mmCIF file of C-alpha atoms in Angstrom:
data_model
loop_
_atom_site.group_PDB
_atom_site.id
_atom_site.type_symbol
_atom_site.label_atom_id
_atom_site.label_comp_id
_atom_site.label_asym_id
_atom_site.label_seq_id
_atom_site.Cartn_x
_atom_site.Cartn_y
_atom_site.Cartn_z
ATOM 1 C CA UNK Z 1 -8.631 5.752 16.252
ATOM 2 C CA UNK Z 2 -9.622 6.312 12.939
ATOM 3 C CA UNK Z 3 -5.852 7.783 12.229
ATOM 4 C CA UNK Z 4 -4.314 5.126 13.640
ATOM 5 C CA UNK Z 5 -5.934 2.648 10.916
ATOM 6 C CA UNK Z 6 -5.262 4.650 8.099
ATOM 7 C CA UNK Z 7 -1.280 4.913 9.111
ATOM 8 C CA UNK Z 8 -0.966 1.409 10.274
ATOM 9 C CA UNK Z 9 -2.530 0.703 6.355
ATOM 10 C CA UNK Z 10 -0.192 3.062 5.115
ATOM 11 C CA UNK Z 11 2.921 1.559 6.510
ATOM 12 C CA UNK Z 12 1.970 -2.195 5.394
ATOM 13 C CA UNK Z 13 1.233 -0.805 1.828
ATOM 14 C CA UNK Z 14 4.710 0.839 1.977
ATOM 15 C CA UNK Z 15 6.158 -2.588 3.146
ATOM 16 C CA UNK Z 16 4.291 -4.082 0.161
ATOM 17 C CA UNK Z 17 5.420 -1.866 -2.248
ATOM 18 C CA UNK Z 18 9.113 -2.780 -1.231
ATOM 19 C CA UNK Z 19 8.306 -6.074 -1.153
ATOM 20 C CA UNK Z 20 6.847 -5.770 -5.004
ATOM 21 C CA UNK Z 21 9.555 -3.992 -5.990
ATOM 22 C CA UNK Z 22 12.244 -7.016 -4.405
ATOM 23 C CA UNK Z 23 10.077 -9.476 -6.610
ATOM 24 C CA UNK Z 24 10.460 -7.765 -9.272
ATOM 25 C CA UNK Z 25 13.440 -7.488 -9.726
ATOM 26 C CA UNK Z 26 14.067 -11.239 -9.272
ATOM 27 C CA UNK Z 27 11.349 -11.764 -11.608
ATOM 28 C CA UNK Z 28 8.908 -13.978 -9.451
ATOM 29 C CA UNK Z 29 6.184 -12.220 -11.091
ATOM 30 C CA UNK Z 30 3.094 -14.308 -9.911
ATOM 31 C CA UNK Z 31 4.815 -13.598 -6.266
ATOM 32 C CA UNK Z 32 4.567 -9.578 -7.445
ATOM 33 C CA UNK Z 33 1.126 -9.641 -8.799
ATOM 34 C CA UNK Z 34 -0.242 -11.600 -5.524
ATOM 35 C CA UNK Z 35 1.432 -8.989 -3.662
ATOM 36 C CA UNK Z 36 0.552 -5.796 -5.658
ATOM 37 C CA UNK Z 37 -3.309 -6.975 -4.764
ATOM 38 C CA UNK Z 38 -2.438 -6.990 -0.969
ATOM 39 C CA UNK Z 39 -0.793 -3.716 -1.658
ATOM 40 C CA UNK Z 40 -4.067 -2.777 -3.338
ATOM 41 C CA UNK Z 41 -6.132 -3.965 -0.374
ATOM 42 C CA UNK Z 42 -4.016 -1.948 2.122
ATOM 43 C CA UNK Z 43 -4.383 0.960 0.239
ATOM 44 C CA UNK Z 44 -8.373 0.430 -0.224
ATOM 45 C CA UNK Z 45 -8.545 0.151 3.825
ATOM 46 C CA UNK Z 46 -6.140 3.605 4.386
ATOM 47 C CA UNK Z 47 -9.016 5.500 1.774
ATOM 48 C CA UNK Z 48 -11.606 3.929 4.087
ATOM 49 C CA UNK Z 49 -9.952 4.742 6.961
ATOM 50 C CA UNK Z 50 -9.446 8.282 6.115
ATOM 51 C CA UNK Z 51 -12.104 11.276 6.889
ATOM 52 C CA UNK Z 52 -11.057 12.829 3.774
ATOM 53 C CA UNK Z 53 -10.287 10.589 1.378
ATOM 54 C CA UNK Z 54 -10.066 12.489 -1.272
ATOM 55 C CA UNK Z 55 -7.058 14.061 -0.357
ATOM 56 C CA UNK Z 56 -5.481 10.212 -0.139
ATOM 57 C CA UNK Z 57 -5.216 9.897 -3.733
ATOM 58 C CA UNK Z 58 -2.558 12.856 -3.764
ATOM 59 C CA UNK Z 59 -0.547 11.053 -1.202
ATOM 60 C CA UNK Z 60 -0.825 7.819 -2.929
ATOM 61 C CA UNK Z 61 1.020 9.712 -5.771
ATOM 62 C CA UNK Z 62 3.684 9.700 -4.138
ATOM 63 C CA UNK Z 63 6.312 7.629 -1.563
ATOM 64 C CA UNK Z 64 4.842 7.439 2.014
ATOM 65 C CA UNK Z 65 8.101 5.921 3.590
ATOM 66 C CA UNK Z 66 10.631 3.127 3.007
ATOM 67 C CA UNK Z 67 10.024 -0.335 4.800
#
């Protein structure tokens, strides 16, 4: 169960990310810092999630998947 909530948190951080990125680019940037703290929140609730969380921050390093 536990797994499940860390990749379901995973995969809406990824979608957050993408969706950062999109503002961005098209400079809303109060839209991008609102979602970079969502993005933050998601990836707070995977560490939480995850039995050993310190191995998280090596995966946070790096791309988890593309929404």
């Amino acid at each position: 169960m536990r797994g499940d909530r860390r990749d379901v948190a995973l995969a809406i951080k990824s979608c957050l990310d993408s969706l950062q990125d999109d503002a961005n680019r098209v400079d809303l940037d109060d839209l991008a810092r609102f979602i970079s703290l969502a993005a933050l929140a998601a990836e707070e609730a995977a560490v939480a999630a995850d039995p050993k969380a310190i191995h998280m921050k090596a995966l946070m390093a790096g791309g988890v998947g593309h929404c």
